[in-house]
Amino acid sequence: MAEFDTGLPSIRQVQRFIKDKTKVNIKLTTQELLTGTILWQDVQCLCLSDEANQTILVWRQALVYLKPNT
Amino acid sequence: MAEFDTGLPSIRQVQRFIKDKTKVNIKLTTQELLTGTILWQDVQCLCLSDEANQTILVWRQALVYLKPNT
Amino acid sequence: MAEFDTGLPSIRQVQRFIKDKTKVNIKLTTQELLTGTILWQDVQCLCLSDEANQTILVWRQALVYLKPNT
Amino acid sequence: MAEFDTGLPSIRQVQRFIKDKTKVNIKLTTQELLTGTILWQDVQCLCLSDEANQTILVWRQALVYLKPNT
Amino acid sequence: MAEFDTGLPSIRQVQRFIKDKTKVNIKLTTQELLTGTILWQDVQCLCLSDEANQTILVWRQALVYLKPNT
Amino acid sequence: MAEFDTGLPSIRQVQRFIKDKTKVNIKLTTQELLTGTILWQDVQCLCLSDEANQTILVWRQALVYLKPNT
């Protein structure tokens, strides 16, 4: 993603998950599924607080899909 | 994809699937096959409602192919 | 590919396959080998009609190689 | 990442790990988990000193996630 | 590769292989090793004639390494 | 990497390995580990002379990490 366009529906959707502290599952290119709440996002990364309250910097290039943890 | 060109045949094809609520299969770089209807698309993601009515944000970079679920 | 340059030899080669309805094999990053005829191409995708006449939207980013199905 | 924007939260987060000599785990697209301290970063790479004090040039394109080694 | 810069050493190296009809091995991201002679190259693809004289369009994004077949 | 910025620390680090004919290990996205000395680099590739003195053109997109072969 060349620029960080905060108007994009997908950026706004992640922003809502951040605001609502929604617990999410994030599938990565390595097949791993991370679970936690997203603290912030920028053009390069999402910052996740996982279930052990560890802060994980996840690179956008490694994202496959993201969904609420129901 | 640098810009979101709504004139592209491939973008218009996905837009038709959205309008017609076509059930589609989406193959991802992780080999997974997601099934559902596409709610919306932007330059970074497709938003899918899967067969359990869960909303999944799928990153375009992880798309391999997409076809109607016949 | 930033822009869709129809003058490129590789774009013209695919265009010939489209015009001649050449049956091709397409190897994808998921190791799958799709077989069919290419209906059209744009900067983001190839649109394939497979052997079951199903239309498949294949993302360029997932292409490894393409060859006539002899 | 087109340009090296030192104002990005994710770049600043890595810069803090460098300054504080935080021991980190870095997950790579090859599934490997590198452990060490980050010496410096630029638009293309992170330079890591691993647990055997070896200097490893890690390409940003291969980064999946990064977290403090607790 | 944004533009096809024929001055690049790597482009010139491949051009020499084309001119000299050097038999090469090409390792792809799918782990496959293609063998043949390169017919031409552009910004998106290499066109290979394999050992069965089949023409294969190989996408640059799938290239890992290339070496003379000794 | 859009442009070949010779001022980058990571480019200068590889340049030192070239100048000093440092034997290096290069981990690729295919999990392979190449060993040899780097002959030159450009925006698209590194050119390696491996332990059998074979010249290998390695695409930057396939680089995961690089370290001196100690």
PDB file of N, CA, C and O in Angstrom, chain A residues 10-64:
ATOM      1  N   SER A  10     -11.385  -0.485   4.386  1.00  0.00           N
ATOM      2  CA  SER A  10     -10.666  -1.524   5.141  1.00  0.00           C
ATOM      3  C   SER A  10      -9.872  -0.900   6.298  1.00  0.00           C
ATOM      4  O   SER A  10      -9.762  -1.485   7.374  1.00  0.00           O
ATOM      5  N   ILE A  11      -9.334   0.293   6.095  1.00  0.00           N
ATOM      6  CA  ILE A  11      -8.605   0.974   7.180  1.00  0.00           C
ATOM      7  C   ILE A  11      -9.618   1.389   8.266  1.00  0.00           C
ATOM      8  O   ILE A  11      -9.372   1.191   9.462  1.00  0.00           O
ATOM      9  N   ARG A  12     -10.760   1.886   7.811  1.00  0.00           N
ATOM     10  CA  ARG A  12     -11.780   2.324   8.797  1.00  0.00           C
ATOM     11  C   ARG A  12     -12.303   1.123   9.583  1.00  0.00           C
ATOM     12  O   ARG A  12     -12.531   1.195  10.787  1.00  0.00           O
ATOM     13  N   GLN A  13     -12.452  -0.040   8.884  1.00  0.00           N
ATOM     14  CA  GLN A  13     -12.935  -1.250   9.576  1.00  0.00           C
ATOM     15  C   GLN A  13     -11.966  -1.644  10.696  1.00  0.00           C
ATOM     16  O   GLN A  13     -12.384  -1.935  11.815  1.00  0.00           O
ATOM     17  N   VAL A  14     -10.649  -1.595  10.401  1.00  0.00           N
ATOM     18  CA  VAL A  14      -9.644  -1.931  11.423  1.00  0.00           C
ATOM     19  C   VAL A  14      -9.673  -0.877  12.533  1.00  0.00           C
ATOM     20  O   VAL A  14      -9.575  -1.194  13.720  1.00  0.00           O
ATOM     21  N   GLN A  15      -9.890   0.386  12.131  1.00  0.00           N
ATOM     22  CA  GLN A  15      -9.943   1.461  13.126  1.00  0.00           C
ATOM     23  C   GLN A  15     -11.106   1.227  14.108  1.00  0.00           C
ATOM     24  O   GLN A  15     -10.955   1.433  15.322  1.00  0.00           O
ATOM     25  N   ARG A  16     -12.234   0.714  13.589  1.00  0.00           N
ATOM     26  CA  ARG A  16     -13.381   0.418  14.482  1.00  0.00           C
ATOM     27  C   ARG A  16     -13.002  -0.689  15.471  1.00  0.00           C
ATOM     28  O   ARG A  16     -13.322  -0.642  16.654  1.00  0.00           O
ATOM     29  N   PHE A  17     -12.272  -1.729  14.926  1.00  0.00           N
ATOM     30  CA  PHE A  17     -11.854  -2.826  15.825  1.00  0.00           C
ATOM     31  C   PHE A  17     -10.939  -2.276  16.928  1.00  0.00           C
ATOM     32  O   PHE A  17     -10.993  -2.723  18.072  1.00  0.00           O
ATOM     33  N   ILE A  18     -10.095  -1.281  16.567  1.00  0.00           N
ATOM     34  CA  ILE A  18      -9.191  -0.680  17.556  1.00  0.00           C
ATOM     35  C   ILE A  18     -10.027   0.058  18.600  1.00  0.00           C
ATOM     36  O   ILE A  18      -9.886  -0.170  19.804  1.00  0.00           O
ATOM     37  N   LYS A  19     -10.974   0.890  18.118  1.00  0.00           N
ATOM     38  CA  LYS A  19     -11.787   1.743  19.006  1.00  0.00           C
ATOM     39  C   LYS A  19     -12.616   0.869  19.960  1.00  0.00           C
ATOM     40  O   LYS A  19     -12.656   1.101  21.170  1.00  0.00           O
ATOM     41  N   ASP A  20     -13.218  -0.198  19.360  1.00  0.00           N
ATOM     42  CA  ASP A  20     -14.104  -1.052  20.165  1.00  0.00           C
ATOM     43  C   ASP A  20     -13.342  -2.135  20.922  1.00  0.00           C
ATOM     44  O   ASP A  20     -13.953  -2.989  21.578  1.00  0.00           O
ATOM     45  N   LYS A  21     -12.026  -2.145  20.810  1.00  0.00           N
ATOM     46  CA  LYS A  21     -11.174  -3.185  21.431  1.00  0.00           C
ATOM     47  C   LYS A  21     -11.723  -4.585  21.111  1.00  0.00           C
ATOM     48  O   LYS A  21     -11.739  -5.492  21.956  1.00  0.00           O
ATOM     49  N   THR A  22     -12.127  -4.747  19.849  1.00  0.00           N
ATOM     50  CA  THR A  22     -12.663  -6.031  19.406  1.00  0.00           C
ATOM     51  C   THR A  22     -11.557  -7.079  19.404  1.00  0.00           C
ATOM     52  O   THR A  22     -10.453  -6.820  18.899  1.00  0.00           O
ATOM     53  N   LYS A  23     -11.849  -8.243  19.957  1.00  0.00           N
ATOM     54  CA  LYS A  23     -10.883  -9.339  19.886  1.00  0.00           C
ATOM     55  C   LYS A  23     -10.945  -9.916  18.470  1.00  0.00           C
ATOM     56  O   LYS A  23     -12.036 -10.210  17.960  1.00  0.00           O
ATOM     57  N   VAL A  24      -9.785 -10.011  17.820  1.00  0.00           N
ATOM     58  CA  VAL A  24      -9.769 -10.480  16.424  1.00  0.00           C
ATOM     59  C   VAL A  24      -8.815 -11.662  16.244  1.00  0.00           C
ATOM     60  O   VAL A  24      -7.906 -11.878  17.049  1.00  0.00           O
ATOM     61  N   ASN A  25      -9.077 -12.415  15.157  1.00  0.00           N
ATOM     62  CA  ASN A  25      -8.137 -13.449  14.700  1.00  0.00           C
ATOM     63  C   ASN A  25      -7.465 -12.934  13.434  1.00  0.00           C
ATOM     64  O   ASN A  25      -8.172 -12.451  12.532  1.00  0.00           O
ATOM     65  N   ILE A  26      -6.168 -13.053  13.375  1.00  0.00           N
ATOM     66  CA  ILE A  26      -5.432 -12.595  12.186  1.00  0.00           C
ATOM     67  C   ILE A  26      -4.673 -13.779  11.581  1.00  0.00           C
ATOM     68  O   ILE A  26      -3.791 -14.355  12.220  1.00  0.00           O
ATOM     69  N   LYS A  27      -5.010 -14.136  10.349  1.00  0.00           N
ATOM     70  CA  LYS A  27      -4.311 -15.246   9.662  1.00  0.00           C
ATOM     71  C   LYS A  27      -3.146 -14.656   8.910  1.00  0.00           C
ATOM     72  O   LYS A  27      -3.286 -13.655   8.197  1.00  0.00           O
ATOM     73  N   LEU A  28      -1.954 -15.301   9.085  1.00  0.00           N
ATOM     74  CA  LEU A  28      -0.716 -14.791   8.479  1.00  0.00           C
ATOM     75  C   LEU A  28      -0.253 -15.708   7.351  1.00  0.00           C
ATOM     76  O   LEU A  28      -0.637 -16.876   7.270  1.00  0.00           O
ATOM     77  N   THR A  29       0.628 -15.191   6.520  1.00  0.00           N
ATOM     78  CA  THR A  29       1.137 -15.978   5.375  1.00  0.00           C
ATOM     79  C   THR A  29       1.850 -17.240   5.840  1.00  0.00           C
ATOM     80  O   THR A  29       2.031 -18.182   5.075  1.00  0.00           O
ATOM     81  N   THR A  30       2.286 -17.266   7.103  1.00  0.00           N
ATOM     82  CA  THR A  30       2.949 -18.467   7.638  1.00  0.00           C
ATOM     83  C   THR A  30       1.919 -19.482   8.134  1.00  0.00           C
ATOM     84  O   THR A  30       2.280 -20.449   8.783  1.00  0.00           O
ATOM     85  N   GLN A  31       0.622 -19.231   7.856  1.00  0.00           N
ATOM     86  CA  GLN A  31      -0.481 -20.095   8.306  1.00  0.00           C
ATOM     87  C   GLN A  31      -0.832 -19.870   9.785  1.00  0.00           C
ATOM     88  O   GLN A  31      -1.851 -20.382  10.252  1.00  0.00           O
ATOM     89  N   GLU A  32      -0.036 -19.117  10.535  1.00  0.00           N
ATOM     90  CA  GLU A  32      -0.355 -18.879  11.943  1.00  0.00           C
ATOM     91  C   GLU A  32      -1.617 -18.027  12.075  1.00  0.00           C
ATOM     92  O   GLU A  32      -1.876 -17.163  11.220  1.00  0.00           O
ATOM     93  N   LEU A  33      -2.360 -18.277  13.172  1.00  0.00           N
ATOM     94  CA  LEU A  33      -3.532 -17.468  13.487  1.00  0.00           C
ATOM     95  C   LEU A  33      -3.264 -16.759  14.811  1.00  0.00           C
ATOM     96  O   LEU A  33      -3.151 -17.398  15.864  1.00  0.00           O
ATOM     97  N   LEU A  34      -3.067 -15.443  14.744  1.00  0.00           N
ATOM     98  CA  LEU A  34      -2.845 -14.662  15.966  1.00  0.00           C
ATOM     99  C   LEU A  34      -4.200 -14.196  16.498  1.00  0.00           C
ATOM    100  O   LEU A  34      -5.103 -13.867  15.708  1.00  0.00           O
ATOM    101  N   THR A  35      -4.325 -14.169  17.807  1.00  0.00           N
ATOM    102  CA  THR A  35      -5.555 -13.674  18.422  1.00  0.00           C
ATOM    103  C   THR A  35      -5.200 -12.560  19.407  1.00  0.00           C
ATOM    104  O   THR A  35      -4.235 -12.683  20.153  1.00  0.00           O
ATOM    105  N   GLY A  36      -5.993 -11.489  19.370  1.00  0.00           N
ATOM    106  CA  GLY A  36      -5.725 -10.399  20.305  1.00  0.00           C
ATOM    107  C   GLY A  36      -6.504  -9.161  19.913  1.00  0.00           C
ATOM    108  O   GLY A  36      -7.427  -9.221  19.073  1.00  0.00           O
ATOM    109  N   THR A  37      -6.147  -8.021  20.494  1.00  0.00           N
ATOM    110  CA  THR A  37      -6.789  -6.754  20.132  1.00  0.00           C
ATOM    111  C   THR A  37      -5.743  -5.858  19.477  1.00  0.00           C
ATOM    112  O   THR A  37      -4.575  -5.878  19.859  1.00  0.00           O
ATOM    113  N   ILE A  38      -6.207  -5.127  18.474  1.00  0.00           N
ATOM    114  CA  ILE A  38      -5.293  -4.267  17.723  1.00  0.00           C
ATOM    115  C   ILE A  38      -5.160  -2.937  18.467  1.00  0.00           C
ATOM    116  O   ILE A  38      -6.160  -2.296  18.792  1.00  0.00           O
ATOM    117  N   LEU A  39      -3.908  -2.553  18.724  1.00  0.00           N
ATOM    118  CA  LEU A  39      -3.655  -1.315  19.482  1.00  0.00           C
ATOM    119  C   LEU A  39      -3.605  -0.123  18.528  1.00  0.00           C
ATOM    120  O   LEU A  39      -4.126   0.943  18.802  1.00  0.00           O
ATOM    121  N   TRP A  40      -2.878  -0.300  17.408  1.00  0.00           N
ATOM    122  CA  TRP A  40      -2.819   0.782  16.418  1.00  0.00           C
ATOM    123  C   TRP A  40      -2.413   0.213  15.069  1.00  0.00           C
ATOM    124  O   TRP A  40      -2.089  -0.976  14.972  1.00  0.00           O
ATOM    125  N   GLN A  41      -2.500   0.992  14.024  1.00  0.00           N
ATOM    126  CA  GLN A  41      -2.106   0.563  12.674  1.00  0.00           C
ATOM    127  C   GLN A  41      -1.394   1.709  11.992  1.00  0.00           C
ATOM    128  O   GLN A  41      -1.681   2.882  12.226  1.00  0.00           O
ATOM    129  N   ASP A  42      -0.430   1.362  11.115  1.00  0.00           N
ATOM    130  CA  ASP A  42       0.134   2.394  10.233  1.00  0.00           C
ATOM    131  C   ASP A  42       0.353   1.754   8.868  1.00  0.00           C
ATOM    132  O   ASP A  42      -0.058   0.615   8.640  1.00  0.00           O
ATOM    133  N   VAL A  43       1.004   2.453   7.945  1.00  0.00           N
ATOM    134  CA  VAL A  43       1.094   1.966   6.560  1.00  0.00           C
ATOM    135  C   VAL A  43       1.895   0.661   6.481  1.00  0.00           C
ATOM    136  O   VAL A  43       1.731  -0.116   5.558  1.00  0.00           O
ATOM    137  N   GLN A  44       2.737   0.411   7.469  1.00  0.00           N
ATOM    138  CA  GLN A  44       3.618  -0.766   7.404  1.00  0.00           C
ATOM    139  C   GLN A  44       3.127  -1.921   8.294  1.00  0.00           C
ATOM    140  O   GLN A  44       3.308  -3.096   7.947  1.00  0.00           O
ATOM    141  N   CYS A  45       2.529  -1.614   9.437  1.00  0.00           N
ATOM    142  CA  CYS A  45       2.229  -2.646  10.430  1.00  0.00           C
ATOM    143  C   CYS A  45       0.871  -2.455  11.111  1.00  0.00           C
ATOM    144  O   CYS A  45       0.285  -1.375  11.084  1.00  0.00           O
ATOM    145  N   LEU A  46       0.433  -3.590  11.745  1.00  0.00           N
ATOM    146  CA  LEU A  46      -0.610  -3.523  12.768  1.00  0.00           C
ATOM    147  C   LEU A  46       0.107  -3.859  14.068  1.00  0.00           C
ATOM    148  O   LEU A  46       0.981  -4.743  14.070  1.00  0.00           O
ATOM    149  N   CYS A  47      -0.266  -3.207  15.170  1.00  0.00           N
ATOM    150  CA  CYS A  47       0.290  -3.557  16.462  1.00  0.00           C
ATOM    151  C   CYS A  47      -0.794  -4.256  17.272  1.00  0.00           C
ATOM    152  O   CYS A  47      -1.865  -3.693  17.505  1.00  0.00           O
ATOM    153  N   LEU A  48      -0.507  -5.498  17.656  1.00  0.00           N
ATOM    154  CA  LEU A  48      -1.493  -6.348  18.322  1.00  0.00           C
ATOM    155  C   LEU A  48      -1.078  -6.593  19.761  1.00  0.00           C
ATOM    156  O   LEU A  48       0.115  -6.734  20.051  1.00  0.00           O
ATOM    157  N   SER A  49      -2.058  -6.621  20.664  1.00  0.00           N
ATOM    158  CA  SER A  49      -1.814  -7.085  22.028  1.00  0.00           C
ATOM    159  C   SER A  49      -2.419  -8.472  22.109  1.00  0.00           C
ATOM    160  O   SER A  49      -3.645  -8.629  21.972  1.00  0.00           O
ATOM    161  N   ASP A  50      -1.564  -9.498  22.263  1.00  0.00           N
ATOM    162  CA  ASP A  50      -2.107 -10.862  22.169  1.00  0.00           C
ATOM    163  C   ASP A  50      -2.715 -11.307  23.498  1.00  0.00           C
ATOM    164  O   ASP A  50      -2.762 -10.528  24.460  1.00  0.00           O
ATOM    165  N   GLU A  51      -3.129 -12.560  23.560  1.00  0.00           N
ATOM    166  CA  GLU A  51      -3.881 -13.039  24.739  1.00  0.00           C
ATOM    167  C   GLU A  51      -2.995 -13.137  25.977  1.00  0.00           C
ATOM    168  O   GLU A  51      -3.488 -13.280  27.086  1.00  0.00           O
ATOM    169  N   ALA A  52      -1.656 -13.018  25.771  1.00  0.00           N
ATOM    170  CA  ALA A  52      -0.738 -12.994  26.931  1.00  0.00           C
ATOM    171  C   ALA A  52      -0.305 -11.549  27.176  1.00  0.00           C
ATOM    172  O   ALA A  52       0.701 -11.277  27.812  1.00  0.00           O
ATOM    173  N   ASN A  53      -1.099 -10.603  26.577  1.00  0.00           N
ATOM    174  CA  ASN A  53      -0.797  -9.172  26.701  1.00  0.00           C
ATOM    175  C   ASN A  53       0.572  -8.786  26.158  1.00  0.00           C
ATOM    176  O   ASN A  53       1.152  -7.785  26.576  1.00  0.00           O
ATOM    177  N   GLN A  54       1.101  -9.577  25.267  1.00  0.00           N
ATOM    178  CA  GLN A  54       2.361  -9.232  24.618  1.00  0.00           C
ATOM    179  C   GLN A  54       2.078  -8.371  23.400  1.00  0.00           C
ATOM    180  O   GLN A  54       1.125  -8.610  22.658  1.00  0.00           O
ATOM    181  N   THR A  55       2.931  -7.386  23.173  1.00  0.00           N
ATOM    182  CA  THR A  55       2.756  -6.498  22.015  1.00  0.00           C
ATOM    183  C   THR A  55       3.500  -7.091  20.829  1.00  0.00           C
ATOM    184  O   THR A  55       4.693  -7.400  20.936  1.00  0.00           O
ATOM    185  N   ILE A  56       2.756  -7.285  19.743  1.00  0.00           N
ATOM    186  CA  ILE A  56       3.354  -7.888  18.545  1.00  0.00           C
ATOM    187  C   ILE A  56       3.193  -6.933  17.370  1.00  0.00           C
ATOM    188  O   ILE A  56       2.084  -6.480  17.074  1.00  0.00           O
ATOM    189  N   LEU A  57       4.300  -6.640  16.720  1.00  0.00           N
ATOM    190  CA  LEU A  57       4.303  -5.793  15.527  1.00  0.00           C
ATOM    191  C   LEU A  57       4.136  -6.743  14.326  1.00  0.00           C
ATOM    192  O   LEU A  57       5.009  -7.578  14.076  1.00  0.00           O
ATOM    193  N   VAL A  58       2.995  -6.637  13.652  1.00  0.00           N
ATOM    194  CA  VAL A  58       2.706  -7.538  12.531  1.00  0.00           C
ATOM    195  C   VAL A  58       2.824  -6.766  11.223  1.00  0.00           C
ATOM    196  O   VAL A  58       2.177  -5.721  11.056  1.00  0.00           O
ATOM    197  N   TRP A  59       3.658  -7.266  10.299  1.00  0.00           N
ATOM    198  CA  TRP A  59       3.827  -6.533   9.024  1.00  0.00           C
ATOM    199  C   TRP A  59       2.630  -6.774   8.109  1.00  0.00           C
ATOM    200  O   TRP A  59       2.174  -7.917   7.958  1.00  0.00           O
ATOM    201  N   ARG A  60       2.110  -5.665   7.491  1.00  0.00           N
ATOM    202  CA  ARG A  60       0.933  -5.755   6.622  1.00  0.00           C
ATOM    203  C   ARG A  60       1.147  -6.767   5.501  1.00  0.00           C
ATOM    204  O   ARG A  60       0.217  -7.423   5.067  1.00  0.00           O
ATOM    205  N   GLN A  61       2.387  -6.884   5.018  1.00  0.00           N
ATOM    206  CA  GLN A  61       2.666  -7.786   3.898  1.00  0.00           C
ATOM    207  C   GLN A  61       2.366  -9.239   4.252  1.00  0.00           C
ATOM    208  O   GLN A  61       2.210 -10.081   3.382  1.00  0.00           O
ATOM    209  N   ALA A  62       2.303  -9.520   5.556  1.00  0.00           N
ATOM    210  CA  ALA A  62       2.105 -10.911   5.992  1.00  0.00           C
ATOM    211  C   ALA A  62       0.634 -11.204   6.305  1.00  0.00           C
ATOM    212  O   ALA A  62       0.291 -12.315   6.696  1.00  0.00           O
ATOM    213  N   LEU A  63      -0.235 -10.208   6.127  1.00  0.00           N
ATOM    214  CA  LEU A  63      -1.651 -10.388   6.454  1.00  0.00           C
ATOM    215  C   LEU A  63      -2.372 -11.163   5.350  1.00  0.00           C
ATOM    216  O   LEU A  63      -2.204 -10.859   4.171  1.00  0.00           O
ATOM    217  N   VAL A  64      -3.178 -12.149   5.735  1.00  0.00           N
ATOM    218  CA  VAL A  64      -4.002 -12.880   4.763  1.00  0.00           C
ATOM    219  C   VAL A  64      -5.459 -12.480   4.982  1.00  0.00           C
ATOM    220  O   VAL A  64      -6.121 -11.959   4.099  1.00  0.00           O
TER     221      VAL A  64
END
